[in-house]
Amino acid sequence: MQPYLQKLVNKENLTRTEMKAVAELLFSESTSDSEIAAVLMGLSLKGETPEEIASLVEVLRRHALPFQRRLSGVMDNCGTGGDHSQSFNISSTSAFVIAAGGVRVAKHGNRSVSSKTGSADVLEALGISLDFSVAETEELLEENGIAFLFAPHVHPKLKQIMKVRKDLRIPTIFNLIGPLTNPVELETQLLGIYRRERLTMMAEVLNQLGRKRAIVVNGAGYMDEASLVGENHLVLMEQGSITEFTLTPEEVGLTRYPLEAIRGGDTKENVQILLDVLRGVKGPYFETVLLNSGLAFYAHGIATTIQEGIALARESIASGAALEKLEYLIAYSNKRKAG
């Protein structure tokens, strides 16, 4: 590790080969906590490059649970977390809407990061298993068009690194890469980040990771989701070409709301919000999900405009199809537990 640490101390960027070697060492039992901390701090102080991020992600995915089947057209709509907005579970709720619109969603998630409850907390409260096997996850993706992947379950070798991150208590490269480490092969992605200055860089990373098309969004109020609060900043990446744009709720026929209107609560409250949205209860939660689902449909290419994507999201909910996706997952989990 010493030569790589020296380069980081000198604020020199690591090549792809060097970063992959460092990443492999991070997984080695012979690597000490202090060495792991030094790498994370060195990268953070220097500033991570797209090549370093992509190289780390590639190694992390190799050490994750081994998904074999290459299903076509799979996307993820996970955000990095860390925006401290205390919002409800926007991306998890939207995932069911996106799947009901005909897009396979492999939703990567975890416990709470910046919300009161994370996606895993809400799913668990709904009765959905968090430890699906590779075969079960692939079956759910094929049969139901949506599966949730609990990060600690699909990345079992990250325990030592997670311990060091908790000890450091500062943002590191791992606060950026969570949504990128999905072990399922993704074709498209809607990625939310709370750091606006990283929009273009993260789009470049997604291109290096082989996404055909993706949108990176930093919401109004620096949320890691598209927001009804005001002007959202976005980057569209398509076949390596990057386009920056902004979007307000009014531009796509939605209502502007203050941040307080989309705040979540404890697990029980967030479960109720999710169910209300999927049952079509109108209001700021509903419109927030329409906006984020519409962006996902546009990112995937199933909608040619964001407005068209929002219309598709409305239909996904109004038809009851989004709620059916949730009910299928609950029934599948119950059958699994009973068997």
JSON list of N, CA and C in Angstrom, two decimals, residues 89-142:
[
{"chain": "A", "resi": 89, "resn": "ASN", "atom": "N", "xyz": [-39.27, 8.22, 1.60]},
{"chain": "A", "resi": 89, "resn": "ASN", "atom": "CA", "xyz": [-38.47, 7.31, 0.76]},
{"chain": "A", "resi": 89, "resn": "ASN", "atom": "C", "xyz": [-38.86, 7.46, -0.71]},
{"chain": "A", "resi": 90, "resn": "ILE", "atom": "N", "xyz": [-38.32, 8.50, -1.31]},
{"chain": "A", "resi": 90, "resn": "ILE", "atom": "CA", "xyz": [-38.72, 8.89, -2.66]},
{"chain": "A", "resi": 90, "resn": "ILE", "atom": "C", "xyz": [-38.33, 7.84, -3.70]},
{"chain": "A", "resi": 91, "resn": "SER", "atom": "N", "xyz": [-37.07, 7.44, -3.70]},
{"chain": "A", "resi": 91, "resn": "SER", "atom": "CA", "xyz": [-36.61, 6.52, -4.76]},
{"chain": "A", "resi": 91, "resn": "SER", "atom": "C", "xyz": [-37.22, 5.13, -4.60]},
{"chain": "A", "resi": 92, "resn": "SER", "atom": "N", "xyz": [-37.44, 4.69, -3.37]},
{"chain": "A", "resi": 92, "resn": "SER", "atom": "CA", "xyz": [-38.06, 3.38, -3.16]},
{"chain": "A", "resi": 92, "resn": "SER", "atom": "C", "xyz": [-39.50, 3.36, -3.64]},
{"chain": "A", "resi": 93, "resn": "THR", "atom": "N", "xyz": [-40.24, 4.42, -3.33]},
{"chain": "A", "resi": 93, "resn": "THR", "atom": "CA", "xyz": [-41.63, 4.52, -3.80]},
{"chain": "A", "resi": 93, "resn": "THR", "atom": "C", "xyz": [-41.66, 4.61, -5.31]},
{"chain": "A", "resi": 94, "resn": "SER", "atom": "N", "xyz": [-40.76, 5.42, -5.87]},
{"chain": "A", "resi": 94, "resn": "SER", "atom": "CA", "xyz": [-40.71, 5.59, -7.33]},
{"chain": "A", "resi": 94, "resn": "SER", "atom": "C", "xyz": [-40.35, 4.29, -8.03]},
{"chain": "A", "resi": 95, "resn": "ALA", "atom": "N", "xyz": [-39.54, 3.45, -7.39]},
{"chain": "A", "resi": 95, "resn": "ALA", "atom": "CA", "xyz": [-39.10, 2.20, -8.02]},
{"chain": "A", "resi": 95, "resn": "ALA", "atom": "C", "xyz": [-40.29, 1.34, -8.45]},
{"chain": "A", "resi": 96, "resn": "PHE", "atom": "N", "xyz": [-41.33, 1.28, -7.62]},
{"chain": "A", "resi": 96, "resn": "PHE", "atom": "CA", "xyz": [-42.52, 0.48, -7.96]},
{"chain": "A", "resi": 96, "resn": "PHE", "atom": "C", "xyz": [-43.25, 1.09, -9.16]},
{"chain": "A", "resi": 97, "resn": "VAL", "atom": "N", "xyz": [-43.28, 2.42, -9.21]},
{"chain": "A", "resi": 97, "resn": "VAL", "atom": "CA", "xyz": [-43.93, 3.11, -10.33]},
{"chain": "A", "resi": 97, "resn": "VAL", "atom": "C", "xyz": [-43.17, 2.86, -11.63]},
{"chain": "A", "resi": 98, "resn": "ILE", "atom": "N", "xyz": [-41.84, 2.92, -11.54]},
{"chain": "A", "resi": 98, "resn": "ILE", "atom": "CA", "xyz": [-41.00, 2.70, -12.73]},
{"chain": "A", "resi": 98, "resn": "ILE", "atom": "C", "xyz": [-41.17, 1.27, -13.24]},
{"chain": "A", "resi": 99, "resn": "ALA", "atom": "N", "xyz": [-41.15, 0.31, -12.32]},
{"chain": "A", "resi": 99, "resn": "ALA", "atom": "CA", "xyz": [-41.31, -1.10, -12.72]},
{"chain": "A", "resi": 99, "resn": "ALA", "atom": "C", "xyz": [-42.68, -1.33, -13.37]},
{"chain": "A", "resi": 100, "resn": "ALA", "atom": "N", "xyz": [-43.70, -0.67, -12.84]},
{"chain": "A", "resi": 100, "resn": "ALA", "atom": "CA", "xyz": [-45.05, -0.83, -13.40]},
{"chain": "A", "resi": 100, "resn": "ALA", "atom": "C", "xyz": [-45.17, -0.22, -14.79]},
{"chain": "A", "resi": 101, "resn": "GLY", "atom": "N", "xyz": [-44.24, 0.67, -15.12]},
{"chain": "A", "resi": 101, "resn": "GLY", "atom": "CA", "xyz": [-44.23, 1.27, -16.45]},
{"chain": "A", "resi": 101, "resn": "GLY", "atom": "C", "xyz": [-43.45, 0.47, -17.47]},
{"chain": "A", "resi": 102, "resn": "GLY", "atom": "N", "xyz": [-42.95, -0.69, -17.07]},
{"chain": "A", "resi": 102, "resn": "GLY", "atom": "CA", "xyz": [-42.31, -1.58, -18.03]},
{"chain": "A", "resi": 102, "resn": "GLY", "atom": "C", "xyz": [-40.79, -1.58, -18.00]},
{"chain": "A", "resi": 103, "resn": "VAL", "atom": "N", "xyz": [-40.19, -1.00, -16.97]},
{"chain": "A", "resi": 103, "resn": "VAL", "atom": "CA", "xyz": [-38.73, -0.97, -16.86]},
{"chain": "A", "resi": 103, "resn": "VAL", "atom": "C", "xyz": [-38.30, -1.89, -15.71]},
{"chain": "A", "resi": 104, "resn": "ARG", "atom": "N", "xyz": [-37.37, -2.79, -15.96]},
{"chain": "A", "resi": 104, "resn": "ARG", "atom": "CA", "xyz": [-36.86, -3.64, -14.88]},
{"chain": "A", "resi": 104, "resn": "ARG", "atom": "C", "xyz": [-36.02, -2.80, -13.93]},
{"chain": "A", "resi": 105, "resn": "VAL", "atom": "N", "xyz": [-36.32, -2.89, -12.63]},
{"chain": "A", "resi": 105, "resn": "VAL", "atom": "CA", "xyz": [-35.61, -2.07, -11.64]},
{"chain": "A", "resi": 105, "resn": "VAL", "atom": "C", "xyz": [-34.91, -2.97, -10.63]},
{"chain": "A", "resi": 106, "resn": "ALA", "atom": "N", "xyz": [-33.58, -2.89, -10.61]},
{"chain": "A", "resi": 106, "resn": "ALA", "atom": "CA", "xyz": [-32.78, -3.54, -9.56]},
{"chain": "A", "resi": 106, "resn": "ALA", "atom": "C", "xyz": [-32.40, -2.44, -8.59]},
{"chain": "A", "resi": 107, "resn": "LYS", "atom": "N", "xyz": [-33.19, -2.30, -7.54]},
{"chain": "A", "resi": 107, "resn": "LYS", "atom": "CA", "xyz": [-33.06, -1.15, -6.62]},
{"chain": "A", "resi": 107, "resn": "LYS", "atom": "C", "xyz": [-32.09, -1.46, -5.50]},
{"chain": "A", "resi": 108, "resn": "HIS", "atom": "N", "xyz": [-30.96, -0.78, -5.55]},
{"chain": "A", "resi": 108, "resn": "HIS", "atom": "CA", "xyz": [-29.94, -0.90, -4.52]},
{"chain": "A", "resi": 108, "resn": "HIS", "atom": "C", "xyz": [-30.36, -0.02, -3.35]},
{"chain": "A", "resi": 109, "resn": "GLY", "atom": "N", "xyz": [-30.23, -0.48, -2.11]},
{"chain": "A", "resi": 109, "resn": "GLY", "atom": "CA", "xyz": [-30.65, 0.32, -0.97]},
{"chain": "A", "resi": 109, "resn": "GLY", "atom": "C", "xyz": [-29.97, -0.08, 0.31]},
{"chain": "A", "resi": 110, "resn": "ASN", "atom": "N", "xyz": [-30.24, 0.72, 1.35]},
{"chain": "A", "resi": 110, "resn": "ASN", "atom": "CA", "xyz": [-29.58, 0.48, 2.62]},
{"chain": "A", "resi": 110, "resn": "ASN", "atom": "C", "xyz": [-30.45, 1.01, 3.75]},
{"chain": "A", "resi": 111, "resn": "ARG", "atom": "N", "xyz": [-29.93, 0.96, 4.95]},
{"chain": "A", "resi": 111, "resn": "ARG", "atom": "CA", "xyz": [-30.60, 1.60, 6.08]},
{"chain": "A", "resi": 111, "resn": "ARG", "atom": "C", "xyz": [-30.45, 3.11, 5.94]},
{"chain": "A", "resi": 112, "resn": "SER", "atom": "N", "xyz": [-31.01, 3.83, 6.90]},
{"chain": "A", "resi": 112, "resn": "SER", "atom": "CA", "xyz": [-31.05, 5.28, 6.82]},
{"chain": "A", "resi": 112, "resn": "SER", "atom": "C", "xyz": [-29.66, 5.89, 6.69]},
{"chain": "A", "resi": 113, "resn": "VAL", "atom": "N", "xyz": [-29.55, 6.88, 5.77]},
{"chain": "A", "resi": 113, "resn": "VAL", "atom": "CA", "xyz": [-28.35, 7.69, 5.66]},
{"chain": "A", "resi": 113, "resn": "VAL", "atom": "C", "xyz": [-28.70, 9.14, 5.99]},
{"chain": "A", "resi": 114, "resn": "SER", "atom": "N", "xyz": [-29.64, 9.72, 5.20]},
{"chain": "A", "resi": 114, "resn": "SER", "atom": "CA", "xyz": [-30.02, 11.12, 5.43]},
{"chain": "A", "resi": 114, "resn": "SER", "atom": "C", "xyz": [-31.50, 11.28, 5.73]},
{"chain": "A", "resi": 115, "resn": "SER", "atom": "N", "xyz": [-32.27, 10.20, 5.59]},
{"chain": "A", "resi": 115, "resn": "SER", "atom": "CA", "xyz": [-33.68, 10.26, 5.95]},
{"chain": "A", "resi": 115, "resn": "SER", "atom": "C", "xyz": [-33.83, 9.66, 7.35]},
{"chain": "A", "resi": 116, "resn": "LYS", "atom": "N", "xyz": [-35.03, 9.80, 7.92]},
{"chain": "A", "resi": 116, "resn": "LYS", "atom": "CA", "xyz": [-35.26, 9.20, 9.23]},
{"chain": "A", "resi": 116, "resn": "LYS", "atom": "C", "xyz": [-35.25, 7.69, 9.13]},
{"chain": "A", "resi": 117, "resn": "THR", "atom": "N", "xyz": [-35.72, 7.18, 7.99]},
{"chain": "A", "resi": 117, "resn": "THR", "atom": "CA", "xyz": [-35.66, 5.74, 7.75]},
{"chain": "A", "resi": 117, "resn": "THR", "atom": "C", "xyz": [-35.23, 5.49, 6.32]},
{"chain": "A", "resi": 118, "resn": "GLY", "atom": "N", "xyz": [-34.33, 4.53, 6.12]},
{"chain": "A", "resi": 118, "resn": "GLY", "atom": "CA", "xyz": [-33.86, 4.20, 4.79]},
{"chain": "A", "resi": 118, "resn": "GLY", "atom": "C", "xyz": [-34.80, 3.24, 4.10]},
{"chain": "A", "resi": 119, "resn": "SER", "atom": "N", "xyz": [-34.49, 2.94, 2.83]},
{"chain": "A", "resi": 119, "resn": "SER", "atom": "CA", "xyz": [-35.35, 2.05, 2.05]},
{"chain": "A", "resi": 119, "resn": "SER", "atom": "C", "xyz": [-35.47, 0.68, 2.71]},
{"chain": "A", "resi": 120, "resn": "ALA", "atom": "N", "xyz": [-34.36, 0.18, 3.25]},
{"chain": "A", "resi": 120, "resn": "ALA", "atom": "CA", "xyz": [-34.39, -1.15, 3.87]},
{"chain": "A", "resi": 120, "resn": "ALA", "atom": "C", "xyz": [-35.31, -1.18, 5.08]},
{"chain": "A", "resi": 121, "resn": "ASP", "atom": "N", "xyz": [-35.32, -0.10, 5.86]},
{"chain": "A", "resi": 121, "resn": "ASP", "atom": "CA", "xyz": [-36.19, -0.04, 7.04]},
{"chain": "A", "resi": 121, "resn": "ASP", "atom": "C", "xyz": [-37.66, -0.12, 6.64]},
{"chain": "A", "resi": 122, "resn": "VAL", "atom": "N", "xyz": [-38.02, 0.62, 5.60]},
{"chain": "A", "resi": 122, "resn": "VAL", "atom": "CA", "xyz": [-39.42, 0.65, 5.16]},
{"chain": "A", "resi": 122, "resn": "VAL", "atom": "C", "xyz": [-39.82, -0.68, 4.53]},
{"chain": "A", "resi": 123, "resn": "LEU", "atom": "N", "xyz": [-38.96, -1.24, 3.71]},
{"chain": "A", "resi": 123, "resn": "LEU", "atom": "CA", "xyz": [-39.27, -2.53, 3.07]},
{"chain": "A", "resi": 123, "resn": "LEU", "atom": "C", "xyz": [-39.44, -3.62, 4.11]},
{"chain": "A", "resi": 124, "resn": "GLU", "atom": "N", "xyz": [-38.56, -3.62, 5.09]},
{"chain": "A", "resi": 124, "resn": "GLU", "atom": "CA", "xyz": [-38.64, -4.61, 6.17]},
{"chain": "A", "resi": 124, "resn": "GLU", "atom": "C", "xyz": [-39.96, -4.49, 6.92]},
{"chain": "A", "resi": 125, "resn": "ALA", "atom": "N", "xyz": [-40.39, -3.25, 7.18]},
{"chain": "A", "resi": 125, "resn": "ALA", "atom": "CA", "xyz": [-41.66, -3.03, 7.88]},
{"chain": "A", "resi": 125, "resn": "ALA", "atom": "C", "xyz": [-42.85, -3.49, 7.05]},
{"chain": "A", "resi": 126, "resn": "LEU", "atom": "N", "xyz": [-42.70, -3.47, 5.73]},
{"chain": "A", "resi": 126, "resn": "LEU", "atom": "CA", "xyz": [-43.76, -3.95, 4.84]},
{"chain": "A", "resi": 126, "resn": "LEU", "atom": "C", "xyz": [-43.79, -5.47, 4.73]},
{"chain": "A", "resi": 127, "resn": "GLY", "atom": "N", "xyz": [-42.77, -6.12, 5.28]},
{"chain": "A", "resi": 127, "resn": "GLY", "atom": "CA", "xyz": [-42.70, -7.58, 5.23]},
{"chain": "A", "resi": 127, "resn": "GLY", "atom": "C", "xyz": [-41.87, -8.13, 4.10]},
{"chain": "A", "resi": 128, "resn": "ILE", "atom": "N", "xyz": [-41.06, -7.27, 3.47]},
{"chain": "A", "resi": 128, "resn": "ILE", "atom": "CA", "xyz": [-40.23, -7.70, 2.35]},
{"chain": "A", "resi": 128, "resn": "ILE", "atom": "C", "xyz": [-38.87, -8.15, 2.87]},
{"chain": "A", "resi": 129, "resn": "SER", "atom": "N", "xyz": [-38.41, -9.31, 2.42]},
{"chain": "A", "resi": 129, "resn": "SER", "atom": "CA", "xyz": [-37.12, -9.86, 2.84]},
{"chain": "A", "resi": 129, "resn": "SER", "atom": "C", "xyz": [-35.97, -8.99, 2.34]},
{"chain": "A", "resi": 130, "resn": "LEU", "atom": "N", "xyz": [-34.91, -8.94, 3.13]},
{"chain": "A", "resi": 130, "resn": "LEU", "atom": "CA", "xyz": [-33.73, -8.16, 2.75]},
{"chain": "A", "resi": 130, "resn": "LEU", "atom": "C", "xyz": [-32.55, -9.04, 2.34]},
{"chain": "A", "resi": 131, "resn": "ASP", "atom": "N", "xyz": [-32.76, -10.36, 2.37]},
{"chain": "A", "resi": 131, "resn": "ASP", "atom": "CA", "xyz": [-31.64, -11.26, 2.10]},
{"chain": "A", "resi": 131, "resn": "ASP", "atom": "C", "xyz": [-31.94, -12.24, 0.97]},
{"chain": "A", "resi": 132, "resn": "PHE", "atom": "N", "xyz": [-32.58, -11.75, -0.08]},
{"chain": "A", "resi": 132, "resn": "PHE", "atom": "CA", "xyz": [-32.85, -12.62, -1.22]},
{"chain": "A", "resi": 132, "resn": "PHE", "atom": "C", "xyz": [-31.54, -13.15, -1.80]},
{"chain": "A", "resi": 133, "resn": "SER", "atom": "N", "xyz": [-31.55, -14.41, -2.19]},
{"chain": "A", "resi": 133, "resn": "SER", "atom": "CA", "xyz": [-30.38, -14.99, -2.85]},
{"chain": "A", "resi": 133, "resn": "SER", "atom": "C", "xyz": [-30.24, -14.43, -4.25]},
{"chain": "A", "resi": 134, "resn": "VAL", "atom": "N", "xyz": [-29.12, -14.73, -4.89]},
{"chain": "A", "resi": 134, "resn": "VAL", "atom": "CA", "xyz": [-28.92, -14.32, -6.28]},
{"chain": "A", "resi": 134, "resn": "VAL", "atom": "C", "xyz": [-30.02, -14.88, -7.16]},
{"chain": "A", "resi": 135, "resn": "ALA", "atom": "N", "xyz": [-30.32, -16.16, -7.01]},
{"chain": "A", "resi": 135, "resn": "ALA", "atom": "CA", "xyz": [-31.35, -16.80, -7.84]},
{"chain": "A", "resi": 135, "resn": "ALA", "atom": "C", "xyz": [-32.72, -16.18, -7.61]},
{"chain": "A", "resi": 136, "resn": "GLU", "atom": "N", "xyz": [-33.05, -15.90, -6.36]},
{"chain": "A", "resi": 136, "resn": "GLU", "atom": "CA", "xyz": [-34.34, -15.28, -6.05]},
{"chain": "A", "resi": 136, "resn": "GLU", "atom": "C", "xyz": [-34.43, -13.87, -6.62]},
{"chain": "A", "resi": 137, "resn": "THR", "atom": "N", "xyz": [-33.36, -13.11, -6.51]},
{"chain": "A", "resi": 137, "resn": "THR", "atom": "CA", "xyz": [-33.33, -11.75, -7.04]},
{"chain": "A", "resi": 137, "resn": "THR", "atom": "C", "xyz": [-33.52, -11.76, -8.55]},
{"chain": "A", "resi": 138, "resn": "GLU", "atom": "N", "xyz": [-32.82, -12.67, -9.21]},
{"chain": "A", "resi": 138, "resn": "GLU", "atom": "CA", "xyz": [-32.94, -12.76, -10.68]},
{"chain": "A", "resi": 138, "resn": "GLU", "atom": "C", "xyz": [-34.33, -13.21, -11.08]},
{"chain": "A", "resi": 139, "resn": "GLU", "atom": "N", "xyz": [-34.94, -14.09, -10.30]},
{"chain": "A", "resi": 139, "resn": "GLU", "atom": "CA", "xyz": [-36.31, -14.53, -10.57]},
{"chain": "A", "resi": 139, "resn": "GLU", "atom": "C", "xyz": [-37.29, -13.37, -10.40]},
{"chain": "A", "resi": 140, "resn": "LEU", "atom": "N", "xyz": [-37.11, -12.58, -9.36]},
{"chain": "A", "resi": 140, "resn": "LEU", "atom": "CA", "xyz": [-37.98, -11.42, -9.13]},
{"chain": "A", "resi": 140, "resn": "LEU", "atom": "C", "xyz": [-37.85, -10.40, -10.25]},
{"chain": "A", "resi": 141, "resn": "LEU", "atom": "N", "xyz": [-36.65, -10.16, -10.70]},
{"chain": "A", "resi": 141, "resn": "LEU", "atom": "CA", "xyz": [-36.44, -9.22, -11.80]},
{"chain": "A", "resi": 141, "resn": "LEU", "atom": "C", "xyz": [-37.14, -9.68, -13.08]},
{"chain": "A", "resi": 142, "resn": "GLU", "atom": "N", "xyz": [-37.09, -10.98, -13.32]},
{"chain": "A", "resi": 142, "resn": "GLU", "atom": "CA", "xyz": [-37.70, -11.50, -14.53]},
{"chain": "A", "resi": 142, "resn": "GLU", "atom": "C", "xyz": [-39.22, -11.58, -14.42]}
]
